[in-house]
Coordinates of N, CA and C in Angstrom, one line a residue:
X1 N -10.0 4.4 18.9 CA -9.8 4.3 17.5 C -10.6 3.1 16.9
X2 N -11.6 3.4 16.1 CA -12.6 2.4 15.6 C -12.6 2.5 14.1
X3 N -13.0 1.3 13.5 CA -13.4 1.3 12.1 C -14.8 1.0 12.1
X4 N -15.6 1.8 11.3 CA -17.0 1.7 11.3 C -17.5 1.5 9.9
X5 N -18.4 0.5 9.7 CA -19.0 0.3 8.4 C -20.4 0.9 8.4
X6 N -20.6 2.0 7.6 CA -21.8 2.8 7.7 C -22.7 2.5 6.5
X7 N -23.9 2.2 6.7 CA -24.9 2.0 5.7 C -25.5 3.4 5.4
X8 N -25.2 3.9 4.2 CA -25.5 5.3 3.9 C -27.0 5.4 3.5
X9 N -27.6 4.3 3.1 CA -29.1 4.4 2.8 C -29.9 4.3 4.0
X10 N -29.6 3.4 4.9 CA -30.3 3.3 6.2 C -29.8 4.3 7.3
X11 N -28.7 4.9 7.0 CA -28.1 5.9 7.9 C -27.8 5.3 9.3
X12 N -27.1 4.2 9.3 CA -26.8 3.6 10.5 C -25.4 2.8 10.4
X13 N -24.8 2.6 11.5 CA -23.6 1.8 11.5 C -24.0 0.3 11.5
X14 N -23.4 -0.4 10.5 CA -23.7 -1.8 10.3 C -22.8 -2.6 11.2
X15 N -21.6 -2.2 11.4 CA -20.6 -2.9 12.2 C -19.5 -1.9 12.7
X16 N -18.9 -2.3 13.8 CA -17.9 -1.5 14.5 C -16.8 -2.4 14.9
X17 N -15.5 -2.1 14.6 CA -14.4 -2.9 15.1 C -13.4 -2.0 15.7
X18 N -12.8 -2.4 16.9 CA -11.8 -1.6 17.5 C -10.4 -2.0 16.9
X19 N -9.6 -1.0 16.8 CA -8.2 -1.2 16.3 C -7.3 -1.7 17.4
X20 N -7.7 -1.6 18.6 CA -6.9 -1.9 19.8 C -7.1 -3.3 20.3
X21 N -6.1 -3.9 20.7 CA -6.2 -5.2 21.4 C -6.8 -5.1 22.8
X22 N -7.5 -6.1 23.2 CA -8.1 -6.1 24.6 C -7.1 -6.0 25.7
X23 N -5.9 -6.5 25.5 CA -4.9 -6.6 26.5 C -3.8 -5.5 26.4
X24 N -4.3 -4.2 26.1 CA -3.4 -3.1 25.8 C -2.7 -2.8 27.1
X25 N -1.3 -2.8 27.1 CA -0.6 -2.4 28.3 C -0.9 -1.0 28.8
X26 N -0.8 -0.8 30.1 CA -1.2 0.5 30.7 C -0.2 1.6 30.3
X27 N 1.0 1.3 29.9 CA 2.0 2.4 29.6 C 2.1 2.6 28.1
X28 N 1.1 2.2 27.3 CA 1.1 2.4 25.9 C 0.6 3.8 25.5
X29 N 1.3 4.4 24.5 CA 1.0 5.7 24.1 C 0.4 5.6 22.7
X30 N -0.8 6.3 22.5 CA -1.4 6.3 21.2 C -1.2 7.7 20.5
X31 N -0.8 7.7 19.2 CA -0.7 9.0 18.6 C -1.2 8.9 17.1
X32 N -1.8 9.9 16.6 CA -2.3 9.8 15.2 C -1.1 9.9 14.2
X33 N -1.3 9.2 13.1 CA -0.2 9.1 12.2 C -0.4 9.9 10.9
X34 N -1.6 10.4 10.7 CA -1.9 11.2 9.5 C -3.3 11.3 9.2
X35 N -3.6 11.9 8.0 CA -5.0 12.2 7.6 C -5.8 10.9 7.3
X36 N -5.2 9.7 7.2 CA -5.9 8.5 6.9 C -6.6 7.9 8.1
X37 N -6.5 8.5 9.3 CA -7.2 8.0 10.4 C -6.4 6.9 11.2
X38 N -5.3 6.5 10.7 CA -4.5 5.5 11.4 C -3.8 6.1 12.6
X39 N -3.4 5.2 13.5 CA -2.7 5.6 14.7 C -1.4 4.8 14.9
X40 N -0.5 5.3 15.7 CA 0.7 4.6 16.1 C 0.5 4.1 17.6
X41 N 0.8 2.9 17.8 CA 0.8 2.3 19.1 C 2.2 2.2 19.5
X42 N 2.6 2.9 20.6 CA 4.0 3.0 21.0 C 4.1 2.8 22.5
X43 N 5.1 2.0 22.8 CA 5.4 1.7 24.2 C 6.0 3.0 24.8
X44 N 5.8 3.1 26.1 CA 6.3 4.3 26.8 C 7.8 4.6 26.7
X45 N 8.5 3.5 26.6 CA 10.0 3.7 26.5 C 10.4 3.9 25.0
X46 N 9.5 3.9 24.1 CA 9.8 4.2 22.7 C 10.4 3.1 21.9
X47 N 10.5 1.9 22.5 CA 11.2 0.8 21.8 C 10.4 0.1 20.8
X48 N 9.1 0.1 21.0 CA 8.2 -0.5 20.0 C 7.2 0.5 19.4
X49 N 7.0 0.4 18.1 CA 6.1 1.4 17.5 C 5.4 0.7 16.3
X50 N 4.1 0.7 16.4 CA 3.3 -0.1 15.4 C 2.2 0.8 14.9
X51 N 2.0 0.8 13.6 CA 0.9 1.5 12.9 C -0.3 0.6 12.9
X52 N -1.5 1.2 13.2 CA -2.8 0.5 13.2 C -3.7 1.3 12.3
X53 N -4.4 0.6 11.4 CA -5.4 1.3 10.6 C -5.6 0.7 9.3
X54 N -6.4 1.3 8.4 CA -6.7 0.8 7.1 C -5.4 0.9 6.2
X55 N -5.3 -0.1 5.4 CA -4.2 -0.2 4.4 C -4.7 -0.7 3.1
X56 N -4.1 -0.3 2.0 CA -4.5 -0.9 0.7 C -5.8 -0.4 0.2
X57 N -6.2 -1.0 -0.9 CA -7.5 -0.6 -1.6 C -8.7 -1.2 -0.8
X58 N -9.8 -0.5 -1.0 CA -11.1 -0.9 -0.4 C -12.0 -1.2 -1.6
X59 N -12.6 -2.4 -1.5 CA -13.5 -2.8 -2.6 C -14.4 -3.9 -2.2
X60 N -15.1 -4.5 -3.2 CA -16.1 -5.5 -2.9 C -15.5 -6.8 -2.3
X61 N -14.2 -7.0 -2.4 CA -13.6 -8.2 -1.8 C -13.2 -8.0 -0.4
X62 N -13.4 -6.7 0.1 CA -13.2 -6.5 1.5 C -12.3 -5.3 1.8
X63 N -12.0 -5.1 3.1 CA -11.0 -4.0 3.4 C -9.9 -4.7 4.2
X64 N -8.8 -4.0 4.2 CA -7.6 -4.6 4.8 C -7.1 -3.6 5.9
X65 N -6.8 -4.2 7.0 CA -6.5 -3.4 8.2 C -5.2 -4.0 8.9
X66 N -4.3 -3.0 9.3 CA -3.2 -3.5 10.1 C -3.6 -3.4 11.6
X67 N -3.6 -4.6 12.2 CA -3.9 -4.7 13.6 C -2.7 -5.0 14.4
X68 N -2.9 -5.1 15.7 CA -1.7 -5.4 16.6 C -1.2 -6.8 16.3
X69 N -2.1 -7.7 15.8 CA -1.6 -9.1 15.6 C -1.2 -9.3 14.1
X70 N -1.5 -8.4 13.2 CA -1.1 -8.6 11.8 C -2.0 -7.9 10.8
X71 N -1.9 -8.3 9.6 CA -2.8 -7.8 8.5 C -4.0 -8.6 8.5
X72 N -5.2 -7.9 8.6 CA -6.5 -8.6 8.6 C -7.3 -8.2 7.4
X73 N -8.0 -9.1 6.8 CA -9.0 -8.8 5.8 C -10.4 -8.9 6.4
X74 N -11.2 -7.8 6.3 CA -12.5 -7.8 6.9 C -13.6 -7.8 5.8
X75 N -14.7 -8.5 6.0 CA -15.8 -8.5 5.1 C -16.4 -7.1 5.1
X76 N -16.6 -6.5 3.9 CA -17.1 -5.1 3.8 C -18.5 -4.9 4.3
X77 N -19.4 -5.9 4.2 CA -20.8 -5.8 4.6 C -21.0 -6.0 6.1
X78 N -20.2 -6.9 6.7 CA -20.4 -7.3 8.1 C -19.3 -7.0 9.0
X79 N -18.1 -6.7 8.5 CA -16.9 -6.5 9.4 C -16.3 -7.7 9.9
X80 N -16.8 -8.9 9.5 CA -16.3 -10.2 10.0 C -14.9 -10.4 9.5
X81 N -14.0 -11.1 10.3 CA -12.7 -11.4 9.8 C -12.7 -12.5 8.8
X82 N -12.1 -12.2 7.6 CA -12.0 -13.2 6.5 C -10.7 -14.0 6.6
X83 N -9.6 -13.3 6.9 CA -8.3 -13.9 7.1 C -7.4 -13.0 7.8
X84 N -6.3 -13.6 8.4 CA -5.4 -12.8 9.2 C -4.0 -13.3 8.9
X85 N -3.0 -12.4 8.6 CA -1.6 -12.8 8.5 C -0.9 -12.2 9.6
X86 N -0.3 -13.0 10.5 CA 0.4 -12.4 11.7 C 1.9 -12.5 11.5
X87 N 2.4 -12.5 10.2 CA 3.8 -12.5 9.9 C 4.3 -11.2 9.2
X88 N 3.6 -10.1 9.4 CA 3.9 -8.9 8.8 C 4.7 -8.0 9.7
X89 N 5.3 -7.0 9.1 CA 6.1 -6.0 9.9 C 5.2 -5.1 10.6
X90 N 5.8 -4.4 11.6 CA 5.1 -3.4 12.4 C 4.7 -2.2 11.6
X91 N 5.5 -1.8 10.7 CA 5.3 -0.6 9.8 C 5.2 -1.1 8.4
X92 N 4.1 -0.8 7.8 CA 3.9 -1.2 6.4 C 2.9 -0.3 5.7
X93 N 2.9 -0.4 4.3 CA 2.0 0.2 3.4 C 1.4 -0.9 2.6
X94 N 0.4 -0.6 1.8 CA -0.1 -1.6 0.9 C -0.8 -1.0 -0.3
X95 N -0.8 -1.8 -1.4 CA -1.6 -1.4 -2.6 C -2.0 -2.7 -3.3
X96 N -2.8 -2.6 -4.3 CA -3.3 -3.8 -4.9 C -4.5 -3.6 -5.9
X97 N -5.0 -4.7 -6.3 CA -6.2 -4.8 -7.2 C -7.2 -5.8 -6.6
X98 N -8.1 -6.2 -7.5 CA -9.2 -7.1 -7.0 C -8.7 -8.5 -6.7
X99 N -7.4 -8.9 -7.1 CA -6.9 -10.2 -6.9 C -5.8 -10.3 -5.9
X100 N -5.0 -9.3 -5.7 CA -3.9 -9.4 -4.8 C -3.7 -8.1 -4.0
X101 N -3.2 -8.3 -2.8 CA -2.8 -7.2 -2.0 C -1.2 -7.2 -1.9
X102 N -0.6 -6.1 -2.2 CA 0.9 -6.0 -2.1 C 1.3 -5.3 -0.9
X103 N 1.9 -6.0 0.0 CA 2.3 -5.4 1.4 C 3.7 -5.0 1.3
X104 N 3.9 -3.7 1.6 CA 5.2 -3.0 1.5 C 5.7 -2.9 3.0
X105 N 6.7 -3.8 3.4 CA 7.1 -3.8 4.8 C 8.3 -2.9 4.9
X106 N 8.3 -2.1 6.0 CA 9.3 -1.1 6.3 C 10.2 -1.4 7.4
X107 N 11.5 -1.0 7.4 CA 12.4 -1.0 8.5 C 11.9 0.1 9.5
X108 N 12.5 0.1 10.7 CA 12.1 1.1 11.7 C 12.6 2.5 11.2
X109 N 13.6 2.6 10.4 CA 14.1 3.9 9.8 C 13.2 4.4 8.7
X110 N 12.3 3.6 8.2 CA 11.3 4.1 7.2 C 11.6 3.6 5.8
X111 N 12.8 2.9 5.6 CA 13.1 2.4 4.2 C 12.4 1.1 4.0
X112 N 12.2 0.7 2.7 CA 11.5 -0.5 2.4 C 12.3 -1.7 2.6
X113 N 11.8 -2.7 3.3 CA 12.5 -3.9 3.6 C 12.2 -5.0 2.6
X114 N 10.9 -5.1 2.2 CA 10.4 -6.2 1.3 C 9.0 -5.8 0.8
X115 N 8.6 -6.4 -0.3 CA 7.3 -6.3 -0.8 C 6.8 -7.7 -1.1
X116 N 5.6 -8.0 -0.5 CA 5.1 -9.4 -0.6 C 3.7 -9.3 -1.2
X117 N 3.3 -10.3 -1.9 CA 1.9 -10.4 -2.5 C 1.1 -11.4 -1.8
X118 N -0.2 -11.0 -1.5 CA -1.1 -11.9 -0.9 C -2.4 -12.0 -1.7
X119 N -2.9 -13.2 -1.8 CA -4.2 -13.3 -2.5 C -5.3 -12.7 -1.6
X120 N -6.2 -11.9 -2.2 CA -7.2 -11.3 -1.4 C -8.3 -12.3 -1.0
X121 N -8.4 -13.3 -1.7 CA -9.5 -14.3 -1.4 C -9.2 -15.1 -0.1
X122 N -7.9 -15.4 0.2 CA -7.6 -16.2 1.4 C -6.3 -15.8 2.1
X123 N -5.6 -14.8 1.6 CA -4.4 -14.3 2.3 C -3.2 -15.1 2.1
X124 N -3.3 -16.1 1.2 CA -2.1 -16.9 0.9 C -1.1 -16.1 0.1
X125 N 0.2 -16.3 0.5 CA 1.3 -15.6 -0.1 C 1.5 -16.1 -1.6
X126 N 1.8 -15.2 -2.5 CA 2.1 -15.5 -3.9 C 3.5 -15.0 -4.2
X127 N 4.4 -15.8 -4.8 CA 5.7 -15.4 -5.0 C 5.8 -14.3 -6.1
X128 N 6.6 -13.3 -5.9 CA 6.8 -12.2 -6.9 C 8.3 -11.9 -6.9
X129 N 8.7 -11.2 -8.0 CA 10.1 -10.8 -8.0 C 10.4 -9.6 -7.1
X130 N 11.6 -9.5 -6.7 CA 12.0 -8.3 -5.9 C 11.8 -7.0 -6.6
X131 N 11.0 -6.1 -6.1 CA 10.7 -4.9 -6.8 C 10.9 -3.7 -5.8
X132 N 11.7 -3.9 -4.8 CA 11.9 -2.8 -3.8 C 12.5 -1.5 -4.5
X133 N 13.5 -1.7 -5.4 CA 14.1 -0.6 -6.0 C 13.1 0.2 -6.9
X134 N 12.3 -0.5 -7.6 CA 11.3 0.1 -8.4 C 10.3 0.9 -7.5
X135 N 9.9 0.3 -6.4 CA 9.0 0.9 -5.5 C 9.6 2.2 -4.9
X136 N 10.9 2.2 -4.6 CA 11.5 3.3 -4.0 C 11.5 4.5 -5.0
X137 N 11.5 4.3 -6.3 CA 11.5 5.3 -7.3 C 10.1 5.6 -7.9
X138 N 9.1 5.0 -7.3 CA 7.7 5.1 -7.9 C 7.2 6.5 -7.8
X139 N 6.5 6.9 -8.9 CA 5.7 8.2 -8.9 C 4.3 8.0 -8.6
X140 N 3.8 6.8 -9.1 CA 2.3 6.6 -9.0 C 2.1 5.1 -8.9
X141 N 1.0 4.7 -8.3 CA 0.6 3.3 -8.3 C -0.8 3.2 -8.9
X142 N -1.0 2.3 -9.8 CA -2.3 2.0 -10.4 C -2.5 0.5 -10.3
X143 N -3.4 0.1 -9.4 CA -3.6 -1.3 -9.1 C -2.4 -2.0 -8.7
X144 N -1.9 -3.0 -9.6 CA -0.7 -3.7 -9.2 C 0.5 -3.2 -10.0
X145 N 0.4 -2.1 -10.6 CA 1.5 -1.5 -11.4 C 2.1 -0.3 -10.8
X146 N 3.4 -0.1 -11.0 CA 4.1 1.0 -10.5 C 4.7 1.8 -11.7
X147 N 4.4 3.1 -11.7 CA 5.1 4.0 -12.6 C 6.2 4.6 -11.9
X148 N 7.4 4.4 -12.3 CA 8.6 4.9 -11.6 C 9.5 5.7 -12.6
X149 N 10.3 6.5 -12.0 CA 11.3 7.3 -12.7 C 12.7 7.1 -12.1
X150 N 13.6 6.6 -12.9 CA 14.9 6.2 -12.4 C 16.0 6.8 -13.3
X151 N 17.1 7.2 -12.7 CA 18.2 7.7 -13.5 C 18.8 6.6 -14.4
X152 N 19.1 7.0 -15.7 CA 19.7 6.1 -16.6 C 21.1 6.5 -17.0
X153 N 21.7 5.9 -18.0 CA 23.1 6.2 -18.4 C 23.2 7.7 -18.8
X154 N 24.3 8.3 -18.5 CA 24.5 9.7 -18.9 C 23.5 10.7 -18.4
X155 N 23.0 10.4 -17.2 CA 21.9 11.2 -16.5 C 20.6 11.3 -17.3
X156 N 20.4 10.3 -18.1 CA 19.1 10.2 -18.8 C 18.0 9.9 -17.8
X157 N 16.8 10.2 -18.2 CA 15.6 10.0 -17.3 C 14.8 8.8 -17.9
X158 N 14.7 7.8 -17.1 CA 14.0 6.6 -17.5 C 12.6 6.5 -16.8
X159 N 11.6 6.4 -17.6 CA 10.3 6.1 -17.0 C 10.0 4.6 -17.3
X160 N 9.4 3.9 -16.3 CA 9.0 2.5 -16.6 C 7.7 2.3 -15.9
X161 N 6.9 1.4 -16.5 CA 5.6 1.0 -16.0 C 5.7 -0.4 -15.7
X162 N 5.8 -0.8 -14.4 CA 6.2 -2.1 -14.0 C 5.0 -2.9 -13.4
X163 N 4.8 -4.1 -13.9 CA 3.8 -5.0 -13.3 C 4.4 -5.8 -12.2
X164 N 3.9 -5.6 -11.0 CA 4.5 -6.2 -9.8 C 4.2 -7.7 -9.8
X165 N 3.1 -8.2 -10.3 CA 2.7 -9.6 -10.2 C 3.6 -10.4 -11.2
X166 N 3.8 -9.9 -12.4 CA 4.6 -10.7 -13.4 C 6.1 -10.4 -13.3
X167 N 6.5 -9.3 -12.7 CA 7.9 -8.9 -12.6 C 8.4 -8.4 -13.8
X168 N 7.6 -7.8 -14.7 CA 8.0 -7.3 -16.0 C 7.6 -5.9 -16.2
X169 N 8.4 -5.1 -17.0 CA 8.0 -3.8 -17.5 C 6.9 -3.9 -18.6
X170 N 5.8 -3.2 -18.4 CA 4.8 -3.2 -19.5 C 5.3 -2.2 -20.6
X171 N 6.0 -1.2 -20.2 CA 6.7 -0.4 -21.1 C 7.8 0.4 -20.4
X172 N 8.8 0.9 -21.2 CA 9.9 1.7 -20.7 C 10.3 2.7 -21.7
X173 N 10.5 4.0 -21.2 CA 10.9 5.1 -22.1 C 12.1 5.8 -21.5
X174 N 13.0 6.2 -22.4 CA 14.2 6.9 -21.9 C 14.2 8.3 -22.5
X175 N 14.4 9.3 -21.7 CA 14.4 10.7 -22.1 C 15.8 11.4 -21.9
X176 N 16.1 12.5 -22.6 CA 17.4 13.1 -22.4 C 17.7 13.6 -21.0
X177 N 19.0 13.8 -20.7 CA 19.3 14.3 -19.4 C 18.6 15.7 -19.2
X178 N 18.3 16.0 -17.9 CA 17.6 17.2 -17.5 C 16.2 17.3 -17.9
X179 N 15.6 16.2 -18.4 CA 14.2 16.1 -18.7 C 13.5 16.1 -17.3
X180 N 12.2 16.6 -17.3 CA 11.5 16.8 -16.1 C 10.2 16.0 -16.2
X181 N 9.9 15.1 -15.2 CA 8.7 14.4 -15.2 C 7.6 15.3 -14.6
X182 N 6.5 15.5 -15.4 CA 5.5 16.4 -15.0 C 4.4 15.8 -14.2
X183 N 3.8 16.6 -13.3 CA 2.6 16.1 -12.6 C 1.4 15.9 -13.6
X184 N 0.6 14.9 -13.3 CA -0.5 14.6 -14.1 C -1.7 14.4 -13.3
X185 N -2.8 15.2 -13.6 CA -4.0 15.0 -12.8 C -4.9 13.8 -13.2
X186 N -4.5 13.2 -14.3 CA -5.2 12.0 -14.8 C -4.3 10.8 -14.5
X187 N -4.7 9.9 -13.7 CA -3.8 8.8 -13.2 C -3.2 8.0 -14.4
X188 N -4.0 7.8 -15.5 CA -3.6 6.9 -16.6 C -2.6 7.6 -17.5
X189 N -2.3 8.9 -17.3 CA -1.4 9.6 -18.2 C -0.2 10.1 -17.5
X190 N 0.9 10.0 -18.2 CA 2.2 10.5 -17.7 C 2.8 11.5 -18.7
X191 N 3.6 12.4 -18.2 CA 4.1 13.4 -19.1 C 5.5 13.8 -18.7
X192 N 6.3 14.1 -19.7 CA 7.7 14.4 -19.5 C 8.1 15.7 -20.4
X193 N 8.8 16.6 -19.9 CA 9.2 17.8 -20.6 C 10.7 17.6 -20.8
X194 N 11.2 17.6 -22.1 CA 12.6 17.5 -22.4 C 13.2 18.9 -22.5
X195 N 14.6 18.9 -22.4 CA 15.3 20.2 -22.4 C 15.0 21.2 -23.6
X196 N 14.6 20.6 -24.8 CA 14.3 21.4 -25.9 C 12.8 21.9 -25.9
X197 N 12.1 21.7 -24.8 CA 10.7 22.2 -24.7 C 9.7 21.2 -25.2
X198 N 10.0 20.1 -25.7 CA 9.1 19.1 -26.1 C 8.4 18.4 -24.9
X199 N 7.1 18.3 -25.0 CA 6.3 17.7 -23.9 C 5.7 16.4 -24.5

């Protein structure tokens, strides 16, 4: 399992990094976790299970990788380590923008334990409000914002567009009971169909 930085103009690999530690135990089992190319590193007895691979957005500030030792930021051009956080959970997801990486830490059962913010420049933790409930109901992520749908009073449907960094809703809309949130092929647009047929 490797991460490779490819120069598409020169058609060559500029750098290669292994996802595996050098001291990998002999009884370790590797299994693919999905189409993103990540793998699970699992002990033979099944007691420890850790995801390894790319997480979060990729951009000019670098790429972010979950390694055996923690969350690492790599330089996009050289693959060099920019910073490493070794206080992260074994199972996590991430999202973010050009300034912050938001690390979603999971329990072994798969439910969200906590969401933390890290500065992409140096990996320093930034305090944010607890937004686990909003994340659990999210429909879409745009940068540092979550679009979520939550049940409201009298079975109403509540849409909210939440800014994770500030801990505030940028907007919130309430729709009648039995309204249906529609799929949108345009990330910046959301749609809801109400019971009377209004979209």
